[in-house]
CSV table of C-alpha atoms in Angstrom, one decimal:
chain,number,residue,atom,x,y,z
C,1,MET,CA,-47.0,114.4,-84.4
C,2,SER,CA,-44.3,116.1,-86.5
C,3,ARG,CA,-45.1,117.4,-90.0
C,4,PHE,CA,-42.8,114.6,-91.3
C,5,SER,CA,-44.7,111.9,-89.5
C,6,GLU,CA,-48.0,113.3,-90.8
C,7,LEU,CA,-46.7,113.2,-94.4
C,8,PHE,CA,-45.3,109.7,-93.8
C,9,GLN,CA,-48.7,108.5,-92.5
C,10,MET,CA,-50.6,110.1,-95.4
C,11,SER,CA,-48.1,108.6,-97.9
C,12,LYS,CA,-48.6,105.1,-96.3
C,13,LEU,CA,-52.4,105.4,-96.4
C,14,ALA,CA,-52.3,106.4,-100.0
C,15,THR,CA,-50.0,103.4,-100.8
C,16,ILE,CA,-52.3,101.0,-99.0
C,17,ALA,CA,-55.3,102.4,-100.8
C,18,GLY,CA,-53.6,102.1,-104.2
C,19,LEU,CA,-52.6,98.5,-103.4
C,20,LEU,CA,-56.2,97.6,-102.4
C,21,VAL,CA,-57.5,99.0,-105.7
C,22,PHE,CA,-54.8,97.0,-107.6
C,23,LEU,CA,-55.6,93.8,-105.8
C,24,SER,CA,-59.3,94.3,-106.4
C,25,SER,CA,-58.7,94.7,-110.1
C,26,CYS,CA,-56.6,91.6,-110.2
C,27,SER,CA,-58.6,89.4,-107.9
C,28,LYS,CA,-60.4,87.7,-110.8
C,29,ASP,CA,-58.3,86.6,-113.7
C,30,ASP,CA,-61.2,86.9,-116.1
C,31,SER,CA,-61.5,90.6,-115.4
C,32,ASN,CA,-58.0,91.1,-116.7
C,33,GLN,CA,-57.8,91.2,-120.5
C,34,ASN,CA,-54.3,89.7,-120.3
C,35,GLY,CA,-55.9,86.4,-119.3
C,36,LYS,CA,-57.7,86.2,-122.6
C,37,VAL,CA,-54.7,85.8,-124.8
C,38,ASP,CA,-54.1,82.6,-126.7
C,39,PHE,CA,-51.6,81.1,-124.2
C,40,ASP,CA,-51.9,78.0,-122.1
C,41,ARG,CA,-50.7,78.9,-118.6
C,42,ASP,CA,-51.6,75.5,-117.3
C,43,ALA,CA,-49.1,74.0,-119.8
C,44,MET,CA,-46.5,76.5,-118.5
C,45,LEU,CA,-46.9,75.4,-114.9
C,46,GLU,CA,-46.6,71.8,-115.9
C,47,TYR,CA,-43.5,72.6,-118.0
C,48,TRP,CA,-41.9,74.4,-115.1
C,49,ILE,CA,-42.4,71.5,-112.8
C,50,ASP,CA,-41.2,68.7,-115.2
C,51,GLN,CA,-38.5,70.6,-117.1
C,52,ASN,CA,-37.2,73.2,-114.7
C,53,ILE,CA,-37.9,72.8,-111.0
C,54,VAL,CA,-37.8,69.0,-110.4
C,55,PRO,CA,-34.7,68.4,-112.6
C,56,ALA,CA,-32.8,71.2,-110.9
C,57,TYR,CA,-33.8,70.0,-107.5
C,58,GLN,CA,-32.7,66.4,-108.4
C,59,ASN,CA,-29.4,67.7,-109.6
C,60,PHE,CA,-28.8,69.7,-106.4
C,61,ASP,CA,-29.8,66.7,-104.3
C,62,GLN,CA,-27.3,64.6,-106.1
C,63,GLN,CA,-24.6,67.2,-105.7
C,64,LEU,CA,-25.3,67.5,-102.0
C,65,THR,CA,-25.2,63.7,-101.6
C,66,HIS,CA,-21.9,63.6,-103.4
C,67,LEU,CA,-20.5,66.3,-101.2
C,68,GLN,CA,-21.4,64.3,-98.1
C,69,SER,CA,-19.9,61.2,-99.7
C,70,THR,CA,-16.6,62.9,-100.5
C,71,TRP,CA,-16.4,64.2,-97.0
C,72,ALA,CA,-16.9,60.7,-95.7
C,73,SER,CA,-14.1,59.5,-98.1
C,74,LEU,CA,-11.8,62.2,-96.7
C,75,THR,CA,-12.4,61.1,-93.1
C,76,GLN,CA,-11.9,57.4,-94.0
C,77,ALA,CA,-8.7,58.3,-95.8
C,78,GLN,CA,-7.3,59.9,-92.7
C,79,PHE,CA,-7.4,63.3,-94.3
C,80,ASP,CA,-5.2,62.6,-97.3
C,81,PRO,CA,-4.5,65.9,-99.2
C,82,VAL,CA,-5.6,64.2,-102.5
C,83,GLU,CA,-9.0,63.5,-100.9
C,84,LEU,CA,-9.2,67.1,-99.8
C,85,GLU,CA,-9.0,68.2,-103.5
C,86,ALA,CA,-11.7,65.8,-104.4
C,87,LEU,CA,-13.9,67.3,-101.6
C,88,ARG,CA,-13.2,70.9,-102.8
C,89,ASN,CA,-14.2,70.0,-106.3
C,90,SER,CA,-17.4,68.3,-105.0
C,91,PHE,CA,-18.1,71.5,-103.0
C,92,LYS,CA,-17.8,73.6,-106.1
C,93,GLY,CA,-20.2,71.4,-108.0
C,94,CYS,CA,-22.7,71.7,-105.2
C,95,TYR,CA,-22.3,75.5,-105.0
C,96,LEU,CA,-22.9,75.8,-108.8
C,97,ALA,CA,-25.9,73.5,-108.5
C,98,PHE,CA,-27.4,75.7,-105.9
C,99,GLN,CA,-27.4,78.6,-108.4
C,100,GLN,CA,-29.8,76.5,-110.4
C,101,ILE,CA,-32.4,76.3,-107.6
C,102,LYS,CA,-32.2,79.5,-105.7
C,103,ALA,CA,-34.7,81.3,-107.9
C,104,PHE,CA,-37.3,78.7,-106.9
C,105,GLU,CA,-37.8,80.1,-103.4
C,106,ILE,CA,-41.5,79.4,-103.3
C,107,GLY,CA,-43.7,77.1,-101.2
C,108,PRO,CA,-41.6,75.0,-98.8
C,109,ALA,CA,-38.4,76.8,-99.8
C,110,ALA,CA,-39.9,80.1,-98.9
C,111,ASP,CA,-41.3,78.7,-95.7
C,112,ILE,CA,-37.8,78.1,-94.4
C,113,SER,CA,-36.0,80.9,-96.4
C,114,LEU,CA,-33.8,78.4,-98.2
C,115,ARG,CA,-31.3,81.0,-99.5
C,116,ALA,CA,-30.8,82.3,-96.0
C,117,GLN,CA,-30.4,78.8,-94.6
C,118,LEU,CA,-27.9,77.6,-97.1
C,119,ASN,CA,-26.2,80.7,-98.5
C,120,THR,CA,-26.0,83.7,-96.2
C,121,TYR,CA,-22.8,85.4,-97.0
C,122,PRO,CA,-20.2,86.6,-96.3
C,123,ALA,CA,-19.5,84.0,-93.7
C,124,ASP,CA,-18.8,85.3,-90.2
C,125,THR,CA,-15.4,83.6,-89.7
C,126,ALA,CA,-15.0,84.8,-86.2
C,127,LEU,CA,-18.4,83.3,-85.2
C,128,ILE,CA,-17.5,80.0,-86.9
C,129,ARG,CA,-14.2,79.8,-85.0
C,130,GLN,CA,-16.1,80.6,-81.8
C,131,ASN,CA,-18.6,77.9,-82.5
C,132,ILE,CA,-15.8,75.4,-83.2
C,133,ALA,CA,-14.0,76.4,-80.0
C,134,SER,CA,-17.1,75.9,-77.9
C,135,GLY,CA,-17.4,72.3,-79.2
C,136,GLY,CA,-20.9,72.7,-80.5
C,137,ALA,CA,-23.5,75.3,-81.7
C,138,ASN,CA,-27.2,75.4,-82.5
C,139,LEU,CA,-27.1,75.8,-86.2
C,140,GLN,CA,-30.9,76.1,-86.2
C,141,SER,CA,-30.6,79.4,-84.4
C,142,ALA,CA,-31.0,82.6,-86.5
C,143,SER,CA,-27.9,83.9,-84.9
C,144,ASN,CA,-25.9,81.3,-86.8
C,145,LEU,CA,-27.1,82.0,-90.3
C,146,THR,CA,-23.7,83.5,-91.1
C,147,ALA,CA,-21.9,80.5,-89.6
C,148,LYS,CA,-23.3,77.7,-91.7
C,149,GLY,CA,-24.2,76.5,-95.1
C,150,LEU,CA,-22.2,76.8,-98.3
C,151,PRO,CA,-20.3,80.0,-97.2
C,152,ALA,CA,-19.2,78.3,-94.0
C,153,LEU,CA,-17.9,75.3,-96.0
C,154,ASP,CA,-16.2,77.8,-98.4
C,155,TYR,CA,-14.2,79.1,-95.4
C,156,LEU,CA,-13.5,75.8,-93.8
C,157,LEU,CA,-12.3,74.0,-97.0
C,158,PHE,CA,-10.5,76.9,-98.8
C,159,SER,CA,-9.2,79.3,-96.1
C,160,THR,CA,-5.5,78.5,-95.6
C,161,SER,CA,-5.7,78.7,-91.8
C,162,ALA,CA,-9.1,76.8,-91.5
C,163,SER,CA,-8.2,74.0,-93.9
C,164,ALA,CA,-4.8,73.6,-92.2
C,165,GLU,CA,-6.6,73.1,-88.9
C,166,LEU,CA,-9.1,70.7,-90.5
C,167,MET,CA,-6.3,68.6,-92.0
C,168,GLY,CA,-4.0,68.8,-89.0
C,169,LYS,CA,-3.0,66.4,-86.3
C,170,ALA,CA,-3.6,68.7,-83.3
C,171,SER,CA,-6.4,68.1,-80.9
C,172,GLN,CA,-8.4,71.0,-82.1
C,173,SER,CA,-8.6,69.4,-85.6
C,174,GLN,CA,-11.4,67.1,-84.4
C,175,TYR,CA,-13.4,70.2,-83.5
C,176,TYR,CA,-13.1,71.5,-87.0
C,177,ARG,CA,-14.1,68.1,-88.4
C,178,ASN,CA,-17.1,67.9,-86.1
C,179,TYR,CA,-18.2,71.3,-87.3
C,180,VAL,CA,-18.1,70.3,-90.9
C,181,ASP,CA,-20.2,67.3,-89.9
C,182,ALA,CA,-22.7,69.6,-88.3
C,183,VAL,CA,-22.9,72.0,-91.2
C,184,LEU,CA,-23.4,69.2,-93.7
C,185,SER,CA,-26.1,67.6,-91.5
C,186,ASP,CA,-27.9,70.9,-91.1
C,187,MET,CA,-27.8,71.5,-94.9
C,188,ALA,CA,-29.2,68.0,-95.6
C,189,ASN,CA,-32.0,68.4,-93.0
C,190,GLN,CA,-33.0,71.8,-94.3
C,191,TRP,CA,-33.0,70.5,-97.9
C,192,GLN,CA,-34.8,67.2,-97.4
C,193,THR,CA,-38.2,68.7,-96.5
C,194,ILE,CA,-38.2,70.9,-99.6
C,195,TYR,CA,-37.0,68.1,-101.9
C,196,THR,CA,-39.6,65.7,-100.7
C,197,ALA,CA,-42.4,68.3,-101.3
C,198,TRP,CA,-41.5,68.5,-105.0
C,199,ILE,CA,-40.7,64.8,-105.7
C,200,ASN,CA,-43.4,62.9,-103.9
C,201,PRO,CA,-47.0,63.0,-105.4
C,202,GLY,CA,-49.7,64.6,-103.5
C,203,THR,CA,-47.4,67.2,-101.9
C,204,TYR,CA,-46.6,70.8,-102.7
C,205,LYS,CA,-46.0,70.0,-106.3
C,206,SER,CA,-49.7,69.2,-106.7
C,207,THR,CA,-50.6,72.4,-105.0
C,208,PHE,CA,-48.4,74.4,-107.3
C,209,ARG,CA,-49.8,72.7,-110.4
C,210,GLY,CA,-53.4,73.4,-109.4
C,211,SER,CA,-52.7,77.1,-108.5
C,212,THR,CA,-53.7,78.6,-111.9
C,213,GLY,CA,-54.4,82.3,-112.5
C,214,ASN,CA,-52.4,85.4,-111.9
C,215,SER,CA,-53.7,86.7,-108.6
C,216,ALA,CA,-51.4,87.1,-105.6
C,217,GLY,CA,-50.4,83.7,-104.3
C,218,SER,CA,-50.9,81.9,-107.7
C,219,ALA,CA,-48.1,79.8,-109.1
C,220,LEU,CA,-47.5,82.4,-111.8
C,221,SER,CA,-47.3,85.2,-109.2
C,222,GLN,CA,-45.0,83.2,-107.1
C,223,MET,CA,-42.6,82.4,-109.9
C,224,VAL,CA,-42.5,86.0,-111.2
C,225,ASN,CA,-41.8,87.3,-107.8
C,226,ALA,CA,-39.2,84.6,-107.0
C,227,LEU,CA,-37.4,85.2,-110.4
C,228,ASN,CA,-37.3,89.0,-109.8
C,229,LYS,CA,-36.1,88.7,-106.2
C,230,ASP,CA,-33.3,86.3,-107.2
C,231,TYR,CA,-32.3,88.5,-110.1
C,232,GLU,CA,-32.0,91.5,-107.8
C,233,LEU,CA,-29.9,89.5,-105.4
C,234,ILE,CA,-27.5,89.0,-108.3
C,235,LYS,CA,-27.3,92.7,-108.8
C,236,ASN,CA,-27.2,93.7,-105.1
C,237,ALA,CA,-25.6,90.9,-103.1
C,238,LYS,CA,-23.3,89.3,-105.7
C,239,ILE,CA,-21.9,92.5,-107.2
C,240,GLY,CA,-23.4,95.7,-105.8
C,241,PHE,CA,-22.4,95.4,-102.2
C,242,PRO,CA,-18.8,94.1,-102.8
C,243,ALA,CA,-18.3,96.8,-105.4
C,244,GLY,CA,-19.4,99.6,-103.1
C,245,LYS,CA,-22.7,100.4,-104.9
C,246,LYS,CA,-24.6,100.5,-101.6
C,247,THR,CA,-21.8,101.9,-99.4
C,248,LEU,CA,-20.8,105.2,-101.1
C,249,GLY,CA,-18.1,103.6,-103.1
C,250,LYS,CA,-16.3,101.8,-100.3
C,251,THR,CA,-15.6,98.3,-101.6
C,252,TYR,CA,-15.9,95.1,-99.6
C,253,PRO,CA,-14.0,92.4,-101.4
C,254,PHE,CA,-14.5,89.9,-98.5
C,255,ALA,CA,-18.2,90.1,-99.0
C,256,CYS,CA,-18.0,88.3,-102.3
C,257,GLU,CA,-19.9,85.0,-102.6
C,258,GLY,CA,-17.4,82.2,-102.7
C,259,TYR,CA,-14.7,84.5,-101.4
C,260,PHE,CA,-12.2,81.8,-100.2
C,261,SER,CA,-12.7,79.4,-103.2
C,262,GLN,CA,-12.6,82.4,-105.5
C,263,MET,CA,-15.7,81.2,-107.3
C,264,SER,CA,-17.5,84.6,-107.3
C,265,GLU,CA,-17.6,85.1,-111.0
C,266,GLU,CA,-18.5,81.5,-111.7
C,267,LEU,CA,-21.4,81.8,-109.3
C,268,ILE,CA,-22.7,85.0,-110.9
C,269,ILE,CA,-22.6,83.5,-114.4
C,270,ALA,CA,-24.3,80.3,-113.3
C,271,ASN,CA,-27.0,82.3,-111.5
C,272,LEU,CA,-27.6,84.6,-114.5
C,273,GLU,CA,-27.7,81.7,-116.9
C,274,ALA,CA,-30.2,79.9,-114.7
C,275,THR,CA,-32.6,82.9,-114.5
C,276,HIS,CA,-32.2,83.6,-118.2
C,277,ASN,CA,-33.0,80.1,-119.1
C,278,LEU,CA,-36.0,80.1,-116.8
C,279,TYR,CA,-37.3,83.2,-118.5
C,280,ARG,CA,-36.7,81.8,-121.9
C,281,GLY,CA,-38.4,78.5,-121.1
C,282,ILE,CA,-35.2,76.5,-121.6
C,283,SER,CA,-35.4,73.1,-119.9
C,284,PHE,CA,-32.8,72.3,-117.2
C,285,ASP,CA,-30.9,70.0,-119.4
C,286,GLY,CA,-30.9,72.6,-122.2
C,287,THR,CA,-32.4,70.3,-124.8
C,288,ARG,CA,-35.8,72.0,-125.4
C,289,GLN,CA,-37.6,75.3,-125.2
C,290,GLY,CA,-41.2,75.3,-124.0
C,291,PRO,CA,-43.8,77.6,-122.6
C,292,GLY,CA,-42.2,80.1,-120.3
C,293,LEU,CA,-42.3,83.8,-119.3
C,294,MET,CA,-40.8,84.9,-122.6
C,295,ALA,CA,-43.4,83.1,-124.6
C,296,TYR,CA,-46.2,84.5,-122.4
C,297,THR,CA,-44.8,88.0,-122.7
C,298,GLU,CA,-44.7,87.6,-126.4
C,299,ALA,CA,-48.3,86.4,-126.5
C,300,LEU,CA,-49.4,89.4,-124.5
C,301,GLY,CA,-48.0,91.7,-127.1
C,302,ALA,CA,-46.3,93.9,-124.5
C,303,THR,CA,-43.9,96.6,-125.6
C,304,THR,CA,-41.3,98.8,-123.9
C,305,TYR,CA,-41.6,102.6,-123.7
C,306,ASN,CA,-40.1,102.9,-127.1
C,307,GLY,CA,-42.3,100.4,-128.8
C,308,GLU,CA,-39.8,97.5,-128.8
C,309,PRO,CA,-41.3,94.0,-128.1
C,310,LEU,CA,-40.9,93.5,-124.4
C,311,TYR,CA,-40.1,89.8,-124.6
C,312,GLU,CA,-37.1,90.6,-127.0
C,313,ALA,CA,-35.8,93.5,-124.8
C,314,ILE,CA,-35.7,91.3,-121.7
C,315,ASP,CA,-34.0,88.5,-123.6
C,316,GLN,CA,-31.4,90.8,-125.1
C,317,GLN,CA,-30.6,92.5,-121.8
C,318,PHE,CA,-30.0,89.1,-120.1
C,319,SER,CA,-27.5,88.4,-122.8
C,320,LEU,CA,-25.8,91.8,-122.5
C,321,ALA,CA,-25.6,91.4,-118.7
C,322,LEU,CA,-24.0,87.9,-119.0
C,323,GLU,CA,-21.5,89.2,-121.6
C,324,ALA,CA,-20.5,92.0,-119.3
C,325,VAL,CA,-20.0,89.7,-116.3
C,326,GLU,CA,-17.8,87.4,-118.4
C,327,LYS,CA,-15.5,90.3,-119.1
C,328,ILE,CA,-14.7,90.8,-115.4
C,329,PRO,CA,-11.2,89.3,-114.7
C,330,ALA,CA,-11.8,86.8,-111.9
C,331,PRO,CA,-11.8,86.7,-109.0
C,332,LEU,CA,-14.4,89.4,-108.2
C,333,SER,CA,-12.8,90.1,-104.9
C,334,LEU,CA,-9.8,91.6,-106.7
C,335,ALA,CA,-11.7,93.0,-109.6
C,336,VAL,CA,-13.9,95.3,-107.4
C,337,ASP,CA,-10.7,97.4,-106.8
C,338,GLN,CA,-8.5,96.6,-109.7
C,339,TYR,CA,-11.0,96.5,-112.6
C,340,LYS,CA,-13.7,98.9,-111.5
C,341,ASN,CA,-14.7,99.8,-115.1
C,342,GLU,CA,-15.5,96.2,-115.9
C,343,VAL,CA,-17.4,95.6,-112.7
C,344,ASP,CA,-19.3,98.9,-113.0
C,345,ALA,CA,-20.3,97.9,-116.6
C,346,ALA,CA,-21.6,94.5,-115.5
C,347,TYR,CA,-23.6,96.1,-112.6
C,348,LEU,CA,-25.1,98.6,-115.0
C,349,GLU,CA,-26.1,95.9,-117.6
C,350,ILE,CA,-27.7,93.8,-114.9
C,351,GLN,CA,-29.5,96.8,-113.5
C,352,LYS,CA,-31.0,97.7,-116.9
C,353,ASN,CA,-33.2,94.6,-116.9
C,354,VAL,CA,-34.7,95.3,-113.4
C,355,ILE,CA,-37.4,97.7,-114.7
C,356,LEU,CA,-38.2,95.4,-117.6
C,357,LEU,CA,-38.5,92.3,-115.4
C,358,LYS,CA,-40.0,93.9,-112.3
C,359,THR,CA,-42.3,96.5,-113.7
C,360,ASP,CA,-43.1,96.0,-117.4
C,361,MET,CA,-43.4,92.2,-117.5
C,362,PRO,CA,-45.6,91.8,-114.3
C,363,SER,CA,-47.7,94.7,-115.4
C,364,ALA,CA,-48.4,93.0,-118.7
C,365,MET,CA,-49.3,89.8,-116.9
C,366,GLY,CA,-51.5,91.5,-114.3
C,367,VAL,CA,-49.1,90.2,-111.6
C,368,LEU,CA,-48.4,92.1,-108.4
C,369,ILE,CA,-44.8,92.3,-107.1
C,370,THR,CA,-45.2,91.5,-103.4
C,371,TYR,CA,-41.7,91.2,-102.0
C,372,GLN,CA,-39.9,94.1,-100.5
C,373,ASP,CA,-36.3,94.8,-101.5
C,374,ASN,CA,-35.8,98.4,-100.1
C,375,ASP,CA,-33.5,98.9,-103.0
C,376,GLY,CA,-35.0,101.7,-105.0
C,377,ASP,CA,-34.0,99.8,-108.2
């Protein structure tokens, strides 16, 4: 065994040992003084279900149903261009609605990796065309993650060449239409199991509601981890990779989410607003503010390294990140090369909140971050 391997093994053993100590210290909520603050975590779980998760899920379900309906209208109208515009608008509404639910990858959504199933981007356009030419493809296969979901529809409906094929009179047009059918059916099938688990009584919603505490696997732990993971995807996937932050400065404009519809900036803003509102305890409809992570962080009395109240620092940094993104001239696919300063500023402001959200806040709550991002923050 090389010296490097020995050091790696020693480091891994030390990490495991430290993790076991941490888990032991957090295994009982009553042993953590954070659990003794005057804050009703049960009420927070109930609020998340009734005011955040279920309403957002209902909205996405409605948008997905509307997308299927407008697709049916287009086919019935013999692919009238006016109906195509209606379909494109419906798609945009569905994509924006997805930004409201993607942070809730817990329970059934985590079981099927919902984000990967519905939104792996950039779309592999060559694979999509190959699947279309073959007359069929198994969209349940992991090899087709980049050839389905919202990014696939983004290509099929907005790419000049693909949409022309879809709307054309040639024989291959039917293959394109069949593929849209298949993508929409796959999305609906993937989604229905998750939606049912949160809407029907006695399903996962009940399990989540009864999972009190702060230990690994608790509802609080799942939500803190899910929020952080989704926030880091905003930083890395939505901006970082297209802007060359992970590729030594080489930009990849085509890797932007919503590349063909040029929705990239809209999607970033919608996702940031959704995660900010979840942190602040703002209800999905925006009409009320209830018990959330911000209120809990305030109750814990946690501070930053310079003594600033942690709950305020996180809230302010969310706002600064959103302001910076709004200054990027859309679309992002052009901005990563033509407006580097604005893109870099937005990336930096988003990054500043990672330590606060991922280290300081979970530490104050006695929650362990369990997902792996391999990012180095």
